[in-house]
JSON list of C-alpha atoms in Angstrom, two decimals:
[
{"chain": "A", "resi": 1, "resn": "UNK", "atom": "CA", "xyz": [-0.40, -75.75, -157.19]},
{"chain": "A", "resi": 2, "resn": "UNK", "atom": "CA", "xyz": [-1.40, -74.53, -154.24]},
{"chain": "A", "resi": 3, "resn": "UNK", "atom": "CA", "xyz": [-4.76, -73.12, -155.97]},
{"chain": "A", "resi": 4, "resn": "UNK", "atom": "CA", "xyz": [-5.09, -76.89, -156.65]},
{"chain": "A", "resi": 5, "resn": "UNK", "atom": "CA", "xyz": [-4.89, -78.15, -153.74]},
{"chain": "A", "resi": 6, "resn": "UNK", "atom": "CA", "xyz": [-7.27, -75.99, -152.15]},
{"chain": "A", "resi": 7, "resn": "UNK", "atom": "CA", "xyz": [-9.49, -77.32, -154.74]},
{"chain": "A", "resi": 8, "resn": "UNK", "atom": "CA", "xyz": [-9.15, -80.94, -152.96]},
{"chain": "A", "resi": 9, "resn": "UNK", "atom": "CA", "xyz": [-9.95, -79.55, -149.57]},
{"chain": "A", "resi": 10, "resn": "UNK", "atom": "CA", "xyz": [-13.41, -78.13, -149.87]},
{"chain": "A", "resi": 11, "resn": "UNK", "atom": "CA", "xyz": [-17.02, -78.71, -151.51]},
{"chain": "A", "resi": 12, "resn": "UNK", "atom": "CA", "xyz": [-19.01, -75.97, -151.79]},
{"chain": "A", "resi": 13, "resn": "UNK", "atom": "CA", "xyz": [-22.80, -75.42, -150.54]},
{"chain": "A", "resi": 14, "resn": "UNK", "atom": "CA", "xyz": [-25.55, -76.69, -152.59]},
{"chain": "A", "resi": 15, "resn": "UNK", "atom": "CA", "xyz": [-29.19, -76.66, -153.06]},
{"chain": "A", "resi": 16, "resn": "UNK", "atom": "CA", "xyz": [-32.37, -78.19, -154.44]},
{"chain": "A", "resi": 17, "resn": "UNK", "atom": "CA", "xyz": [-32.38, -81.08, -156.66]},
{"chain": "A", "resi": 18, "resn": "UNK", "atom": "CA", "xyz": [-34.02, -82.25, -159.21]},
{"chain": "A", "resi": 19, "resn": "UNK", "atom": "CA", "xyz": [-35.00, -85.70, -160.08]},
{"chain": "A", "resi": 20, "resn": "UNK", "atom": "CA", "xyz": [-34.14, -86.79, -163.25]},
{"chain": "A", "resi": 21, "resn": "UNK", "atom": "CA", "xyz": [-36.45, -88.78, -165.11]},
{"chain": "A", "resi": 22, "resn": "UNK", "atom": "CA", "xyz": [-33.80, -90.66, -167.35]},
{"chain": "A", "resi": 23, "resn": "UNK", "atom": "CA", "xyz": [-32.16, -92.21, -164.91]},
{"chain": "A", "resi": 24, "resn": "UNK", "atom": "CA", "xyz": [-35.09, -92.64, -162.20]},
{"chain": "A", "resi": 25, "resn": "UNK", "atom": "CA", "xyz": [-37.36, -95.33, -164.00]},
{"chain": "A", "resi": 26, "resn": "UNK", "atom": "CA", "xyz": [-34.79, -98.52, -164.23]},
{"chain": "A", "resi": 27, "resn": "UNK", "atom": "CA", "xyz": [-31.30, -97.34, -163.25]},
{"chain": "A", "resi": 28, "resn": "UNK", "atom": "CA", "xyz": [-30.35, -95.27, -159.93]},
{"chain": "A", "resi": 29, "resn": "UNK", "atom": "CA", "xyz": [-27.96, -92.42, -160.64]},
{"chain": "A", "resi": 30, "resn": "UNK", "atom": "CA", "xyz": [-24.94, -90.41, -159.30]},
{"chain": "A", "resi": 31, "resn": "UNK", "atom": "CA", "xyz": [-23.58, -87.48, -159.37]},
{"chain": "A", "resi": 32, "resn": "UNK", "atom": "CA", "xyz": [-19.82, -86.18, -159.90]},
{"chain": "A", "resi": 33, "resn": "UNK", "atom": "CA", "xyz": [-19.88, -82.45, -158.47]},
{"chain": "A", "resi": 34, "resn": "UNK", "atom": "CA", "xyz": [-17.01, -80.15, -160.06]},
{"chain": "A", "resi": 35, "resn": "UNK", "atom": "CA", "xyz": [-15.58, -76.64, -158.39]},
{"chain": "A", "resi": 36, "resn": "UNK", "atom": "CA", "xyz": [-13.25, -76.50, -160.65]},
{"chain": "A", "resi": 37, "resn": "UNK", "atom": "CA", "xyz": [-10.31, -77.76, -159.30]},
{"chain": "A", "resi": 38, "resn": "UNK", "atom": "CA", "xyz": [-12.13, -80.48, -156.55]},
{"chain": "A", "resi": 39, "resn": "UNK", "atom": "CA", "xyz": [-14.22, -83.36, -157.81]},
{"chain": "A", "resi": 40, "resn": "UNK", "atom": "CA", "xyz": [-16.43, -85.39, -155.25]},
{"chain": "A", "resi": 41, "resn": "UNK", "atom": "CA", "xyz": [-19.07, -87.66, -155.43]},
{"chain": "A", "resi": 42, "resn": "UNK", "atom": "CA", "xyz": [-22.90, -87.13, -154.59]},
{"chain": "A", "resi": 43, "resn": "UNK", "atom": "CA", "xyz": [-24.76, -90.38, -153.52]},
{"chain": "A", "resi": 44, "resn": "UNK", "atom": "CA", "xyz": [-28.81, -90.30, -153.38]},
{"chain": "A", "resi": 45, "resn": "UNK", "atom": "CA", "xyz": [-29.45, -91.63, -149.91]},
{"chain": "A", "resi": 46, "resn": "UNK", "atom": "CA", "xyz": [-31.87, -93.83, -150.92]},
{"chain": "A", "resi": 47, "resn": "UNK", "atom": "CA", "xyz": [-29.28, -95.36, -152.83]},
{"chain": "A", "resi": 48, "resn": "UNK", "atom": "CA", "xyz": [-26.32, -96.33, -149.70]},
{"chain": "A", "resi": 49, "resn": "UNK", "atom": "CA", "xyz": [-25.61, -99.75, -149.64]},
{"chain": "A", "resi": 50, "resn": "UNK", "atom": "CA", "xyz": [-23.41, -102.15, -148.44]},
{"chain": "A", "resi": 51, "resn": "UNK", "atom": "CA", "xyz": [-21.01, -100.67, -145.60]},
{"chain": "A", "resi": 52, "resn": "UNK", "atom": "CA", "xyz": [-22.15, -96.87, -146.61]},
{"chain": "A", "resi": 53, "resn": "UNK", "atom": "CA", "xyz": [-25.70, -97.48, -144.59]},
{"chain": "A", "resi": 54, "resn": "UNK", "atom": "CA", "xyz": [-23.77, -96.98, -141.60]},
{"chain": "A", "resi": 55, "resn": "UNK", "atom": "CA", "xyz": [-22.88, -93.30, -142.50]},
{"chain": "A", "resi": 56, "resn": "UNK", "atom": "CA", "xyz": [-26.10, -91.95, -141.96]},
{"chain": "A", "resi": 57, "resn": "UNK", "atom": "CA", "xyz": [-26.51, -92.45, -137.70]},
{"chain": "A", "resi": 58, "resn": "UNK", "atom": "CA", "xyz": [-23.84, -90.30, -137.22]},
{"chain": "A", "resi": 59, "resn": "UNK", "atom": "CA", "xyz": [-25.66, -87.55, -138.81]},
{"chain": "A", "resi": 60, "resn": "UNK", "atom": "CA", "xyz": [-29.31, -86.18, -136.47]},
{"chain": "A", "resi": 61, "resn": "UNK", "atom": "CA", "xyz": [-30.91, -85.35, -140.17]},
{"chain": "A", "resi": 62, "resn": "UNK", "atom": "CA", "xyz": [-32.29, -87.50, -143.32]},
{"chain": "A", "resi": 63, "resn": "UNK", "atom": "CA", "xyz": [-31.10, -85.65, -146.01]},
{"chain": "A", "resi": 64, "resn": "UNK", "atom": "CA", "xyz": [-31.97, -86.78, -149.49]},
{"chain": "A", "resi": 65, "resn": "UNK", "atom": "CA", "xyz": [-28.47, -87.02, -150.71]},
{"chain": "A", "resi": 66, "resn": "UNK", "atom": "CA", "xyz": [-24.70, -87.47, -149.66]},
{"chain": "A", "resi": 67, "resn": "UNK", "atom": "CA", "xyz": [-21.26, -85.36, -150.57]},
{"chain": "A", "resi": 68, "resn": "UNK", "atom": "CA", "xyz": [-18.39, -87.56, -149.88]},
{"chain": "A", "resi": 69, "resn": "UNK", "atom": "CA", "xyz": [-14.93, -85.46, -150.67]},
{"chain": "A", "resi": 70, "resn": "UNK", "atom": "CA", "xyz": [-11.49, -86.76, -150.16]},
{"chain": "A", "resi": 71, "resn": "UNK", "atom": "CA", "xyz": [-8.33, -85.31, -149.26]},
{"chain": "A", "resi": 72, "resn": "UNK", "atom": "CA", "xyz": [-5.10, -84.81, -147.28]},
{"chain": "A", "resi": 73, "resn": "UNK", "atom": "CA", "xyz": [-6.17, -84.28, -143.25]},
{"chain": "A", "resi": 74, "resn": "UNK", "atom": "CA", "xyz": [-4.91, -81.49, -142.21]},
{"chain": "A", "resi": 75, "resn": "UNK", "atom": "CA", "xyz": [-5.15, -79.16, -145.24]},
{"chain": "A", "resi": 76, "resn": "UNK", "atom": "CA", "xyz": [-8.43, -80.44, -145.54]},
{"chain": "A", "resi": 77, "resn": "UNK", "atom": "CA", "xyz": [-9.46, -79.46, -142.19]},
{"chain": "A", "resi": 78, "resn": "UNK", "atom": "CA", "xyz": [-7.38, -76.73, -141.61]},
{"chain": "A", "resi": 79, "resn": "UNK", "atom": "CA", "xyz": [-9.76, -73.24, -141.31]},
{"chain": "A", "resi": 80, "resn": "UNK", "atom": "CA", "xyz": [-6.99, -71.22, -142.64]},
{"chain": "A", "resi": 81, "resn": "UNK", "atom": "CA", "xyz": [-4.35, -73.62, -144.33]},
{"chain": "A", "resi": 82, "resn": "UNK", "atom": "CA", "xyz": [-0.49, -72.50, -144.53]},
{"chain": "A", "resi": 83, "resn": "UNK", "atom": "CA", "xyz": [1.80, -72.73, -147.59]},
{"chain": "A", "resi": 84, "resn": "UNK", "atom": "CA", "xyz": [3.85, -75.23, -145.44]},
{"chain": "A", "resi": 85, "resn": "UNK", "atom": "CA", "xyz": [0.64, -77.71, -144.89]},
{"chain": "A", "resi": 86, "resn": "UNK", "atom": "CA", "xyz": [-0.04, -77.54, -148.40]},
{"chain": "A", "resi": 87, "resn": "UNK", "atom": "CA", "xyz": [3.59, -77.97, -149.77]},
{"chain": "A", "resi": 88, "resn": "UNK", "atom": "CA", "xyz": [3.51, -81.15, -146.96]},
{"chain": "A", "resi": 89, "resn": "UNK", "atom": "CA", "xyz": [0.42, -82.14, -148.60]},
{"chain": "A", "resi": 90, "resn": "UNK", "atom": "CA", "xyz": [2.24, -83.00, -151.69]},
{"chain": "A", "resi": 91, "resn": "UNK", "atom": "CA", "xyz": [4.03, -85.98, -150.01]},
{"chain": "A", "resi": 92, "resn": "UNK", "atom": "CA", "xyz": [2.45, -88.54, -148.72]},
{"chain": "A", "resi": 93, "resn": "UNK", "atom": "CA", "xyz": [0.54, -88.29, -145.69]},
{"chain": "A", "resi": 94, "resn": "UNK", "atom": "CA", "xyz": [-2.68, -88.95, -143.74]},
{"chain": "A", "resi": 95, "resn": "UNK", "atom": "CA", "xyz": [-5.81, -88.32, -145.37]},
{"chain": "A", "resi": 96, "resn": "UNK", "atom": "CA", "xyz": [-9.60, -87.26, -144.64]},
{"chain": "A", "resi": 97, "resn": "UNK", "atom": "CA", "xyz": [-13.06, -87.85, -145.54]},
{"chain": "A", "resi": 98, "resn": "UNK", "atom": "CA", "xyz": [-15.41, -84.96, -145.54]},
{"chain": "A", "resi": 99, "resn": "UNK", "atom": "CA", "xyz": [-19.28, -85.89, -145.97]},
{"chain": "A", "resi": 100, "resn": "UNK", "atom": "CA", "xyz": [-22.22, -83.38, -146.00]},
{"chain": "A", "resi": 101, "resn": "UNK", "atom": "CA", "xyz": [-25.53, -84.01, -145.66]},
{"chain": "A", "resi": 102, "resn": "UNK", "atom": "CA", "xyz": [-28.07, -82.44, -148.02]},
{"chain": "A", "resi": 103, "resn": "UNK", "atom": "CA", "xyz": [-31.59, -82.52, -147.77]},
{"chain": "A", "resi": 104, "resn": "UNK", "atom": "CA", "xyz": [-31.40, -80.54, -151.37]},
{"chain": "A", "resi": 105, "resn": "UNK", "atom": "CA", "xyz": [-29.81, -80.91, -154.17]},
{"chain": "A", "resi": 106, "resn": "UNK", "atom": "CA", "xyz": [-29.48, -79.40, -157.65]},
{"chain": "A", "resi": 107, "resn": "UNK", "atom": "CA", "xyz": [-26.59, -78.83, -160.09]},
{"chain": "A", "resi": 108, "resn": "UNK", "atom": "CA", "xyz": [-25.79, -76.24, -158.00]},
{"chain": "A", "resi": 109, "resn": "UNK", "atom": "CA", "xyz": [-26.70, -73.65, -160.44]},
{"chain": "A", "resi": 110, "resn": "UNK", "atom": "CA", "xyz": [-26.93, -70.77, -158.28]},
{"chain": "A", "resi": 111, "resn": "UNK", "atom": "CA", "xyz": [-23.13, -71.17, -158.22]},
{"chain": "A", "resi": 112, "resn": "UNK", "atom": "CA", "xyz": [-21.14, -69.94, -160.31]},
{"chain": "A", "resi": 113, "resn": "UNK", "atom": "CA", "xyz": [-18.52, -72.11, -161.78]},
{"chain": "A", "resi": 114, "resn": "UNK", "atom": "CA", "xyz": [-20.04, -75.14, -159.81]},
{"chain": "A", "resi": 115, "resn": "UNK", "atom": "CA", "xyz": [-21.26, -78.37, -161.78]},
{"chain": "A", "resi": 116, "resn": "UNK", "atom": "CA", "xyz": [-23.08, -81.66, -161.21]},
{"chain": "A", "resi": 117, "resn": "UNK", "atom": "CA", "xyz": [-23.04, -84.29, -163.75]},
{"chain": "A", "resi": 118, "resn": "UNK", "atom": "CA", "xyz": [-25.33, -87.00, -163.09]},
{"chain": "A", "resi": 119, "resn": "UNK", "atom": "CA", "xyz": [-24.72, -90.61, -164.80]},
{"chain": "A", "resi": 120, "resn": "UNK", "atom": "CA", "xyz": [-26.31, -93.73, -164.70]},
{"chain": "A", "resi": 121, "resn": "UNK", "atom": "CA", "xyz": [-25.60, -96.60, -162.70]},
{"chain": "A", "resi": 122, "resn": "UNK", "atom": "CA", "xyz": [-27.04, -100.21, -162.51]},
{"chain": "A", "resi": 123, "resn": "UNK", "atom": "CA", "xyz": [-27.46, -101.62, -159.08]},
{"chain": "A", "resi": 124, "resn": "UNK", "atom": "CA", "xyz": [-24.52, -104.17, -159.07]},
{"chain": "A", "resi": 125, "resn": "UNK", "atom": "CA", "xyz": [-22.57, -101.25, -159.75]},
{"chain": "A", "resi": 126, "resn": "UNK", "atom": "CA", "xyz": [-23.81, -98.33, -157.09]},
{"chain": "A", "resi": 127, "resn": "UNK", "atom": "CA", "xyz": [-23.26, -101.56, -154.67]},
{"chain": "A", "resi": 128, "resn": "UNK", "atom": "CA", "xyz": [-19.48, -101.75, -155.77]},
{"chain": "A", "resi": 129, "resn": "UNK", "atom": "CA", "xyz": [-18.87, -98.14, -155.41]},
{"chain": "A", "resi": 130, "resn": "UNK", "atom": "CA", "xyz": [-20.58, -97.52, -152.20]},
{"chain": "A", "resi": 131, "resn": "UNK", "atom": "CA", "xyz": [-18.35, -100.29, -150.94]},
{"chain": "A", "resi": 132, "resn": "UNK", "atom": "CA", "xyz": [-15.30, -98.65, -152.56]},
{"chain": "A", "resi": 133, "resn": "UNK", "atom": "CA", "xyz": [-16.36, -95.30, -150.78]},
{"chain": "A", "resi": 134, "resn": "UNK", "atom": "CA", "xyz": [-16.38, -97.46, -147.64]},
{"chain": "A", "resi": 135, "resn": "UNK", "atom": "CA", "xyz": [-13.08, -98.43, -147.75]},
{"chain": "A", "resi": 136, "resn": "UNK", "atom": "CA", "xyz": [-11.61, -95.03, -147.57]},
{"chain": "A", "resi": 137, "resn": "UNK", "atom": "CA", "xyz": [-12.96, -94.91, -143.70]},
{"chain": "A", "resi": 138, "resn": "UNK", "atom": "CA", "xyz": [-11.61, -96.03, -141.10]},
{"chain": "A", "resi": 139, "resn": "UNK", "atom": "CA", "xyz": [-13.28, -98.86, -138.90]},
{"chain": "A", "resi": 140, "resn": "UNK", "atom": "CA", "xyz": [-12.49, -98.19, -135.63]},
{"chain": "A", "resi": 141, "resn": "UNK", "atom": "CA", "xyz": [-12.49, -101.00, -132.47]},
{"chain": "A", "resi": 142, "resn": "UNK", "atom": "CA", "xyz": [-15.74, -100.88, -131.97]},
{"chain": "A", "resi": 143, "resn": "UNK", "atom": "CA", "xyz": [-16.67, -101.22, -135.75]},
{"chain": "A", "resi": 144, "resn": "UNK", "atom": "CA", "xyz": [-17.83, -97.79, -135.77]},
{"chain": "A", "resi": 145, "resn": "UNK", "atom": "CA", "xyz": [-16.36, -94.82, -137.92]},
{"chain": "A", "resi": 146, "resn": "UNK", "atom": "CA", "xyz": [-14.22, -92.65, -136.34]},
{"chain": "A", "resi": 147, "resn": "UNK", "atom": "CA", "xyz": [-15.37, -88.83, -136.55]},
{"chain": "A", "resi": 148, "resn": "UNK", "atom": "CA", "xyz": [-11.82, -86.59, -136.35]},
{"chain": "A", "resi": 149, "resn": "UNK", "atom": "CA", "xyz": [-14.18, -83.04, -136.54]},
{"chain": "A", "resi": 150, "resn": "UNK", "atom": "CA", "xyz": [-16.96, -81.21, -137.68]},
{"chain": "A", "resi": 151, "resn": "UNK", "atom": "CA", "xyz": [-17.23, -80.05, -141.22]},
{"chain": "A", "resi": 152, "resn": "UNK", "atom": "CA", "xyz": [-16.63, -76.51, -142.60]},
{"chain": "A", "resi": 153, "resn": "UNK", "atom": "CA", "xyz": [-20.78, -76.80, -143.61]},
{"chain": "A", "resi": 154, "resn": "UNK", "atom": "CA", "xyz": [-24.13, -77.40, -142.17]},
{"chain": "A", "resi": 155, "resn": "UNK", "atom": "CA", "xyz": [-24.49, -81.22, -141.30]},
{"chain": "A", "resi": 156, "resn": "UNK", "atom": "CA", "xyz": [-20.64, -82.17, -142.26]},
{"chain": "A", "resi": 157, "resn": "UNK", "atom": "CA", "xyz": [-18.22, -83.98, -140.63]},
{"chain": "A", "resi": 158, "resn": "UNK", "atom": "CA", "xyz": [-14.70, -85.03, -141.27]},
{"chain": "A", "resi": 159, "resn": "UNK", "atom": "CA", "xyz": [-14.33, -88.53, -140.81]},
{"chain": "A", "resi": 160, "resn": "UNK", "atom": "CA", "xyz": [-10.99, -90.70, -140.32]},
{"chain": "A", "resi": 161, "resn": "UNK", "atom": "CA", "xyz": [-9.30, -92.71, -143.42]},
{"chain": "A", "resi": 162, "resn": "UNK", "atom": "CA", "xyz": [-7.12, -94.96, -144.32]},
{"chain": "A", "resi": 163, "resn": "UNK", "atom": "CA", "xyz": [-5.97, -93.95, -147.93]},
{"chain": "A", "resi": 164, "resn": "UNK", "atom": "CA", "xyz": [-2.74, -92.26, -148.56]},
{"chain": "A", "resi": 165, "resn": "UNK", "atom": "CA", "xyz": [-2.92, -88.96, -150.28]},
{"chain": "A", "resi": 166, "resn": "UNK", "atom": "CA", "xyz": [0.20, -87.15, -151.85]},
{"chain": "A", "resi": 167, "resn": "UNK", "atom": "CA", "xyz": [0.81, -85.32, -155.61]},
{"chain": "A", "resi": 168, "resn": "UNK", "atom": "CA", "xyz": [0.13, -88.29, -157.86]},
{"chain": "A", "resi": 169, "resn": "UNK", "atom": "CA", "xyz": [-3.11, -89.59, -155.02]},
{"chain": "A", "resi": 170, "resn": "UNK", "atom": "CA", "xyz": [-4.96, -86.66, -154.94]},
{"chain": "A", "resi": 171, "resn": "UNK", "atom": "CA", "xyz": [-8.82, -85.76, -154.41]},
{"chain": "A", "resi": 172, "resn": "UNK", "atom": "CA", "xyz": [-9.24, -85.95, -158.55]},
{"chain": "A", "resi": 173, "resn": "UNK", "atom": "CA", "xyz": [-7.60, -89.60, -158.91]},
{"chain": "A", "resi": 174, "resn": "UNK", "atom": "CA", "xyz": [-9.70, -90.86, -156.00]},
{"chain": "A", "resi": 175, "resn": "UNK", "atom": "CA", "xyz": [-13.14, -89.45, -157.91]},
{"chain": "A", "resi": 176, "resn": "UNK", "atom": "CA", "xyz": [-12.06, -91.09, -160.97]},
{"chain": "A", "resi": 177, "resn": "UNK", "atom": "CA", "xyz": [-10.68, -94.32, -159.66]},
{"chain": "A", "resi": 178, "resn": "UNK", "atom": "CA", "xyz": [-14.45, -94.69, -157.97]},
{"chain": "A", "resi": 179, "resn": "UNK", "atom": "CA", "xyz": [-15.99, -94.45, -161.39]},
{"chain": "A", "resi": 180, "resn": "UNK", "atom": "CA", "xyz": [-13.88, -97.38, -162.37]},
{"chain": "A", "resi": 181, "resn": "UNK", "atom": "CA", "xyz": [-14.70, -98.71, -159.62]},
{"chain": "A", "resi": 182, "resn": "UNK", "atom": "CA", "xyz": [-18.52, -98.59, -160.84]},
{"chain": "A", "resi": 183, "resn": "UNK", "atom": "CA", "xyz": [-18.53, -99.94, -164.36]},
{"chain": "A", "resi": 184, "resn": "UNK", "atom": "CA", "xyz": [-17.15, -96.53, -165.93]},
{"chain": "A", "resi": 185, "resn": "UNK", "atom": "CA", "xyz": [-14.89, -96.89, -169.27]},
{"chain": "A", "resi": 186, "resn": "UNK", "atom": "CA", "xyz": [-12.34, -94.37, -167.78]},
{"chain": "A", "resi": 187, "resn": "UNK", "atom": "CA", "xyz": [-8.77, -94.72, -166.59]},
{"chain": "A", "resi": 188, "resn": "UNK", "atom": "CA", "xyz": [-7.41, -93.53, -163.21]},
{"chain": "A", "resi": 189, "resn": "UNK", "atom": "CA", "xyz": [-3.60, -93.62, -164.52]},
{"chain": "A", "resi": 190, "resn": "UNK", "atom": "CA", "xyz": [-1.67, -90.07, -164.29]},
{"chain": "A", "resi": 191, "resn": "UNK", "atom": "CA", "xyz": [-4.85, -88.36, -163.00]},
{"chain": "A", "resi": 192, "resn": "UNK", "atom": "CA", "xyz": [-3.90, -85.24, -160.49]},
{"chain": "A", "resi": 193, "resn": "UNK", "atom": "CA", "xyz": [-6.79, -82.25, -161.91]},
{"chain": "A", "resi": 194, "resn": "UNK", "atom": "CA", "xyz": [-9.92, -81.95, -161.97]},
{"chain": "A", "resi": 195, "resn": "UNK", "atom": "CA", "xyz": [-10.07, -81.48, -166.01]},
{"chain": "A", "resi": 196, "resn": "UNK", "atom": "CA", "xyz": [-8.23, -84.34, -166.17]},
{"chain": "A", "resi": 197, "resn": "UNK", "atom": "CA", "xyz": [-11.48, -86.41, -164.51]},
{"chain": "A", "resi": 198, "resn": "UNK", "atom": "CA", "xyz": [-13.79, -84.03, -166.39]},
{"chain": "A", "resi": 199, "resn": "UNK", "atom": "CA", "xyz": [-12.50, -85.35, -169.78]},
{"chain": "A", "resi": 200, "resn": "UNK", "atom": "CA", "xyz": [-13.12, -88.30, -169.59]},
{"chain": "A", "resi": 201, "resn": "UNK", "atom": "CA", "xyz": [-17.02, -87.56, -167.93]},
{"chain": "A", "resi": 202, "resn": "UNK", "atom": "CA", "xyz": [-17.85, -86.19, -171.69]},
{"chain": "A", "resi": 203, "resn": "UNK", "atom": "CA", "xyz": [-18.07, -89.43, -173.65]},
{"chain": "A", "resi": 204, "resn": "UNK", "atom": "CA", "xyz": [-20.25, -90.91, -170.51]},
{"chain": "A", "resi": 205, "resn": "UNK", "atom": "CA", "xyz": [-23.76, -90.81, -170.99]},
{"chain": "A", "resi": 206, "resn": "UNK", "atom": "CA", "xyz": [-25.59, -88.65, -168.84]},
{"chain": "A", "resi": 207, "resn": "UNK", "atom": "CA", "xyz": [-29.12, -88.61, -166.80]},
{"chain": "A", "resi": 208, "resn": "UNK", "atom": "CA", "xyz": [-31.31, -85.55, -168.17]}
]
């Protein structure tokens, strides 16, 4: 468990990416990045829309994509976490949104046990889940985003949200509840793991 929930509190470091050609001539694309026990989501910046184009002016850097990675705040952004924060993580509490920016991006090859799975996605679609990503940060007075800390990687910060995140809300169900959000044939119901999310990735199509 507690193996797991490290999972939801970190994305790794990644590096170049490739285009890929399937997905680049009529349909933008995103990516689903897997540690193992963490999903996220990777977001081409050329593709934010909606209330996501505000994410990039807190960042001094135009990367080429985004990491957004969701999880309970103070696990999430503790350096070394305790077995009491992540036993407290389990009920619910206040949660955290972690984005990187990357000026490359691959499948993250060169690490081992680390996967990217890029889909397809038509525009009405990207525009609903940036939106949905959007919702899980909080708007402060000023209509600005409100940063809580810097990020455990280059060009990351932790940013403030609203969701609740407990056992049966974790990092894995908020991946897979955005690709329902986006026109995806899966079902967020019951999902806690990572495998569980990875499942039902393998009867997506893919972008190769």
């Amino acid at each position: 468990m507690m193996a797991f929930l490290a999972g939801c509190a970190a994305l790794p470091p990644v590096s170049s990416h490739a285009a890929t050609a399937a997905c680049a001539r009529d349909r933008s694309e995103i990516g689903v990045i897997d540690i193992g026990w963490h999903t996220g989501l990777i977001i081409p910046a050329d593709e934010m829309q909606g209330d996501l184009k505000f994410v990039p002016q807190y960042f001094r850097v135009k990367p080429h994509d985004w990491i957004f990675g969701w999880g309970n705040r103070r696990y999430y952004m503790a350096e070394n976490p305790s077995v009491w924060e992540g036993i407290s993580a389990l009920l619910p509490s206040h949660s955290v949104m972690l984005i990187r920016a990357v000026e490359n991006l691959s499948a993250a090859s060169d690490l081992p046990g680390v996967k990217v799975r890029w889909l397809p996605v038509t525009p009405e679609n990207l525009h609903r889940l940036d939106n949905y990503i959007a919702a899980f940060l909080t708007v402060n007075h000023t209509d600005g985003l409100t940063v809580v800390g810097a990020g455990p990687y280059p060009r990351s910060k932790f940013f403030a949200s609203p969701g609740t995140y407990d056992a049966f809300h974790t990092c894995n169900t908020w991946t897979v509840t955005a690709l329902k959000t986006a026109g995806y044939p899966v079902h967020p119901a019951g999902v806690i793991f990572a495998g569980q999310v990875l499942s039902q990735l393998k009867t997506l199509p893919v972008c190769k």
